[in-house]
Coordinates of C-alpha atoms and ligand atoms in Angstrom, one line a residue:
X693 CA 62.7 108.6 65.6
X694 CA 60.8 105.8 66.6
X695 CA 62.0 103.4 69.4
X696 CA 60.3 99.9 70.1
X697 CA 61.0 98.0 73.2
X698 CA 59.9 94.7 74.2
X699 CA 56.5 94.9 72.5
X700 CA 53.9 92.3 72.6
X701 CA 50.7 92.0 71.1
X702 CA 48.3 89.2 71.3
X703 CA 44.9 89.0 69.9
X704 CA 42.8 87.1 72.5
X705 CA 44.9 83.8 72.7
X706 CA 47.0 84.3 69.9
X707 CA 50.6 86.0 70.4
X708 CA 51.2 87.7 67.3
X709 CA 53.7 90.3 68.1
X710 CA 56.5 88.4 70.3
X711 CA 58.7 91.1 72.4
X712 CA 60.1 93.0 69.5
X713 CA 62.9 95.9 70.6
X714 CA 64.7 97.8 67.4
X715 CA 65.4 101.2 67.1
X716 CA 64.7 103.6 63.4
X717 CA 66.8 106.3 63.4
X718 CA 65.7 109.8 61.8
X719 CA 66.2 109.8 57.9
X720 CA 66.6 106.0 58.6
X721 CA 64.9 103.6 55.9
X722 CA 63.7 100.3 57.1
X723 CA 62.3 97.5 55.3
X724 CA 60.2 94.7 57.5
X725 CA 59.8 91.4 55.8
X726 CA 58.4 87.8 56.4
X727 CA 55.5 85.2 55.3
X728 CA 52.3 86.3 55.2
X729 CA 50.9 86.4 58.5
X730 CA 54.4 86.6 60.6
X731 CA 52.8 89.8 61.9
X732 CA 54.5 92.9 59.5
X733 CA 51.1 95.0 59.5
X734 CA 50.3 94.2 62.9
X735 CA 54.0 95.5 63.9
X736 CA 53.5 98.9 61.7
X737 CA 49.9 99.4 62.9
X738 CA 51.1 99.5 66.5
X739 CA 53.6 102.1 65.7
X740 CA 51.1 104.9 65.1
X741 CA 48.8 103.2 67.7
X742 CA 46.1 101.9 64.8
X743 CA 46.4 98.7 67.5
X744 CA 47.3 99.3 70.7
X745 CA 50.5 96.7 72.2
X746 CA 49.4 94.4 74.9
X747 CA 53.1 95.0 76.4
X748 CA 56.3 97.0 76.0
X749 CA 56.9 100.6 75.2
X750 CA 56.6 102.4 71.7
X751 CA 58.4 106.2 71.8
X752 CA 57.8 108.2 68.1
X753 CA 60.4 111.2 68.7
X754 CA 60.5 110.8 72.2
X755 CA 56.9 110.6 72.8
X756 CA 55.6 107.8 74.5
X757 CA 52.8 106.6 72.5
X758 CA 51.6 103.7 74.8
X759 CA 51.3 106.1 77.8
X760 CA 47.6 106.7 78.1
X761 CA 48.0 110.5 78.7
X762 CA 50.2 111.0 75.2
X763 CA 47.7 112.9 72.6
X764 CA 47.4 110.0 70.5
X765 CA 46.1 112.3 67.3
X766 CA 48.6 114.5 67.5
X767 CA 51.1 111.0 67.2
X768 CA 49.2 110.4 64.4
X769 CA 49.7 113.5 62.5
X770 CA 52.8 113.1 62.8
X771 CA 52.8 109.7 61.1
X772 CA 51.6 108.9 57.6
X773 CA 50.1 106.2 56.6
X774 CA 49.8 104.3 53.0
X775 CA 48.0 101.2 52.8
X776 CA 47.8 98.2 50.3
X777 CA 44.2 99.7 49.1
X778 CA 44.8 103.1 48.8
X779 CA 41.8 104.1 51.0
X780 CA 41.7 108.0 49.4
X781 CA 38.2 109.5 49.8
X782 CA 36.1 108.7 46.6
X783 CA 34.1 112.3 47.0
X784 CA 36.7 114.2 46.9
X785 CA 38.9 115.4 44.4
X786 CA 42.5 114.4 44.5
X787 CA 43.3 118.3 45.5
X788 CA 40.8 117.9 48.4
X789 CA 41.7 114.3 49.2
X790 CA 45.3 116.3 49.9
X791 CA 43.8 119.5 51.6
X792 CA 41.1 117.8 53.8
X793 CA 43.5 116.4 56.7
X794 CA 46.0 119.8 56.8
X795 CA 42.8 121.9 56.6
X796 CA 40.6 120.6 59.1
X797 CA 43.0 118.4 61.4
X798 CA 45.7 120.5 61.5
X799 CA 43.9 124.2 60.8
X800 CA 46.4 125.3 58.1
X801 CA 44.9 128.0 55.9
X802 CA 43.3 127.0 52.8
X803 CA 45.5 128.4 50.4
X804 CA 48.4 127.2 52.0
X805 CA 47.2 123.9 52.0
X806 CA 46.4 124.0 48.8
X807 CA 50.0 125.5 47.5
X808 CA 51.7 122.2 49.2
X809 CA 49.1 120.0 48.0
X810 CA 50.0 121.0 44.4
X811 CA 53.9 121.1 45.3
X812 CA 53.0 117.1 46.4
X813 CA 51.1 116.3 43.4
X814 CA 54.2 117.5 41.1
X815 CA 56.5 115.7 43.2
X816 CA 54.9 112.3 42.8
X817 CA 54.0 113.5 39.0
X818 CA 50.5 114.1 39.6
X819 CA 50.2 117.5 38.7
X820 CA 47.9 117.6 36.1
X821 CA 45.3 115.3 38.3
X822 CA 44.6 117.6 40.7
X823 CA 41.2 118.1 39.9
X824 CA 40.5 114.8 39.1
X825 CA 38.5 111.9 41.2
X826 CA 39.9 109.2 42.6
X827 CA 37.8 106.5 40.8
X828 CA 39.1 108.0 37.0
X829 CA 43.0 106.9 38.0
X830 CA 44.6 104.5 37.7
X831 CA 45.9 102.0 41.1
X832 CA 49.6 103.6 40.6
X833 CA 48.0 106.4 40.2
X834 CA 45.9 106.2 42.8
X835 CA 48.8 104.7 45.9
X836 CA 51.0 108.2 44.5
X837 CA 47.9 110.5 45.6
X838 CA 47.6 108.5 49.0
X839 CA 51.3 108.7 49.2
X840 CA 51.0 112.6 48.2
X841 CA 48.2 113.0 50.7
X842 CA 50.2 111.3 53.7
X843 CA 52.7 113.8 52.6
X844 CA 50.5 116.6 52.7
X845 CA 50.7 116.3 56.8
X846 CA 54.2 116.9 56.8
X847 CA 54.6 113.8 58.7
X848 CA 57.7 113.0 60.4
X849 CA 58.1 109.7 59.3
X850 CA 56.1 107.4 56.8
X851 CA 54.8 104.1 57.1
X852 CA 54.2 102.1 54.3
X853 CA 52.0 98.7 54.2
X854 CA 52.3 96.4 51.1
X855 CA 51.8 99.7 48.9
X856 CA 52.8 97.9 45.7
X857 CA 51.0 94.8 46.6
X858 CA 47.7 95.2 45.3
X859 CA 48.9 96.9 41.6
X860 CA 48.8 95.5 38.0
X861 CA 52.8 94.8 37.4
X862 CA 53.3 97.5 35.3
X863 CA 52.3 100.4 37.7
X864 CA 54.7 98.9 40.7
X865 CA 58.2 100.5 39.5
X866 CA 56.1 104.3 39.2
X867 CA 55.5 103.8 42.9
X868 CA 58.6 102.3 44.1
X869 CA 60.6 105.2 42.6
X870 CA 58.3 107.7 44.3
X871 CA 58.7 106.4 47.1
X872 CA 62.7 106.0 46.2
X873 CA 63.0 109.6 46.0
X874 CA 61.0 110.0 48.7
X875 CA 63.9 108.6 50.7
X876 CA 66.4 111.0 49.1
X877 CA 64.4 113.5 50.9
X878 CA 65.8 112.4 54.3
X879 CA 61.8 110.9 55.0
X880 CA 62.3 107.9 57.6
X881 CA 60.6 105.3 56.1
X882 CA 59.3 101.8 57.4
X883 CA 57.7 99.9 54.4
X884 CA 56.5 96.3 54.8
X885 CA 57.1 95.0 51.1
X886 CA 57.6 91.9 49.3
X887 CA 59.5 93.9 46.6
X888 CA 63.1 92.4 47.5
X889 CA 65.2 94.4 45.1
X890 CA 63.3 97.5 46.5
X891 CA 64.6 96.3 50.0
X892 CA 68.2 95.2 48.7
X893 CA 68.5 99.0 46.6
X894 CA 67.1 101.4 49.4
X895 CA 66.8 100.0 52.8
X896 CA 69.0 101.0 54.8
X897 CA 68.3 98.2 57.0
X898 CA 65.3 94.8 56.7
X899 CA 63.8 93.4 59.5
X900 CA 62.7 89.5 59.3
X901 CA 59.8 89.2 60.8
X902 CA 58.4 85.6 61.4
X903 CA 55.6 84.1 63.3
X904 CA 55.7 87.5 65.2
X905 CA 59.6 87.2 66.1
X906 CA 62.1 90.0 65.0
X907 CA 64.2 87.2 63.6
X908 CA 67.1 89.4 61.9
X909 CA 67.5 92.9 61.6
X910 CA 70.3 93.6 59.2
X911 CA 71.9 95.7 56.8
X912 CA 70.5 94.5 53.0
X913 CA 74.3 93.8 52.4
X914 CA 74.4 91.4 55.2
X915 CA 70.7 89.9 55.1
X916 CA 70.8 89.2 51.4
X917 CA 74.0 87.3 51.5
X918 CA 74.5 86.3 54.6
X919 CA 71.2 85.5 56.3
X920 CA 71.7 84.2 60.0
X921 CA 69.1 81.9 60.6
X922 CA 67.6 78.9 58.3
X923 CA 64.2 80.4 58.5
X924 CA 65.2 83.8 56.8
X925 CA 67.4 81.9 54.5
X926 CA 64.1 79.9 53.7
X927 CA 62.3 82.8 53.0
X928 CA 64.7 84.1 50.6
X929 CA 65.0 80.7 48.6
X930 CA 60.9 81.2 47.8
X931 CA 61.6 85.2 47.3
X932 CA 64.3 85.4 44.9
Ligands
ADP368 P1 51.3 90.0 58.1 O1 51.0 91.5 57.8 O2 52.7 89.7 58.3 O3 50.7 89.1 57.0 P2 49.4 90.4 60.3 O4 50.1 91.3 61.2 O5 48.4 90.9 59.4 O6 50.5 89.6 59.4 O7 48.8 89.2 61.1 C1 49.5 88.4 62.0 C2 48.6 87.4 62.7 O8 47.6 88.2 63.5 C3 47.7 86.6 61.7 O9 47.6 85.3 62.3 C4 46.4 87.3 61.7 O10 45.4 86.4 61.4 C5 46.3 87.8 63.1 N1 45.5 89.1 63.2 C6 45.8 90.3 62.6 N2 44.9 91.2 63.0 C7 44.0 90.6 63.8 C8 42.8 91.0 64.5 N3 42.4 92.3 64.4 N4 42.2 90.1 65.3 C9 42.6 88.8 65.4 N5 43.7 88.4 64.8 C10 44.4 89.2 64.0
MG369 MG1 50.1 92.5 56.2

């Protein structure tokens, strides 16, 4: 589904991205890892173009999205997007904040947009908020609309920044299992997290990323036990 070869990215003089080939496979679940500012968001922001790779090729279902003549917003749409902060649309009820993209991106018919946005909404047990605003839920509350709103595209595969990351404790577990049944769907999924058990339970694979260097790129069996290199086995030791 998505295929990365040899990318590089460097913001003016600093290489942050350093040629980084791996492969996610359709239905695949990958989690991407490292100390904070090894380059994870960087890495999943070039993936649906949100920065553009200095060098190297990036194909999403055999399109590729760093040829200048590939329809970048069509890539897009078929890519969601959650973020740490949630970024839903504050004017906008949590039905609209679902309909809006499908409706006037994508031209599906209101009602139909409407009928999945409330099929989302019960999926990610949000049914009874759908005529709610954004600003009267809670943050768990708030990452399962953006999560039911990436949704709402019918993306091909979902890409997930630090979701839990900026939640009280208590709400992180109702967003991990949404998204954990999100993978039972057959979704592929790349989520940068620093929720290790979440990577250990439902990746199917975790890439180390550090100081912009796929360092290991491992099943969780393997990584978790048997990290190759000292630096990942570093990273653990503060983790766990
Ligand atoms: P991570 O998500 O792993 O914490 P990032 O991808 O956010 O790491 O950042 C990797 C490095 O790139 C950091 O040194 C960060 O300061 C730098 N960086 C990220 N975005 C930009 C940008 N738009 N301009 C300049 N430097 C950036
Ligand atoms: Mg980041």
């Amino acid at each position: 589904m998505i295929n990365v070869e040899n990318l590089h990215k460097t913001f003016g003089e600093l290489e942050v991205l350093k040629d980084i080939s791996t492969t996610i496979d359709a239905g695949e679940v990958v989690t991407i890892v490292g100390p904070s500012g090894s380059g994870k968001s960087t890495f999943l922001r070039c993936m649906n173009q949100l920065e553009e790779p200095t060098k190297g090729k990036i194909l999403v279902d055999g399109a590729d999205i760093t040829d200048p003549s590939t329809n970048i917003n069509e890539v897009r749409e078929n890519i969601g997007m959650v973020f740490q902060h949630f970024h839903l649309f504050p004017h906008l009820s949590v039905l609209n904040n679902l309909t809006y993209a499908p409706i006037n991106v994508k031209g599906v018919a209101k009602k139909d947009a409407e009928e999945l946005a409330h099929k989302l909404l019960k999926q990610v047990g949000l049914a009874d908020k759908a005529n709610e605003y954004p600003n009267r839920l809670s943050g768990g509350q708030k990452q399962r609309v953006a999560i039911a709103r990436a949704l709402a595209m019918e993306p091909k595969a979902m890409l997930f920044d630090e979701p839990t990351s900026a939640l009280d404790p208590e709400m992180v577990k109702e967003v991990l299992q949404v998204m954990k049944s999100l993978t039972e769907t057959g979704m592929t999924m790349a989520v940068v997290t620093h929720e290790m058990n979440f990577a250990r339970e439902v990746a199917d694979r975790v890439l180390f990323l550090d100081e912009g260097k796929l360092v290991e790129d491992a099943p969780p069996s393997e990584f978790f036990t048997a990290p190759k290199t000292e630096r990942a086995k570093d990273f653990l030791d503060k983790m766990l």
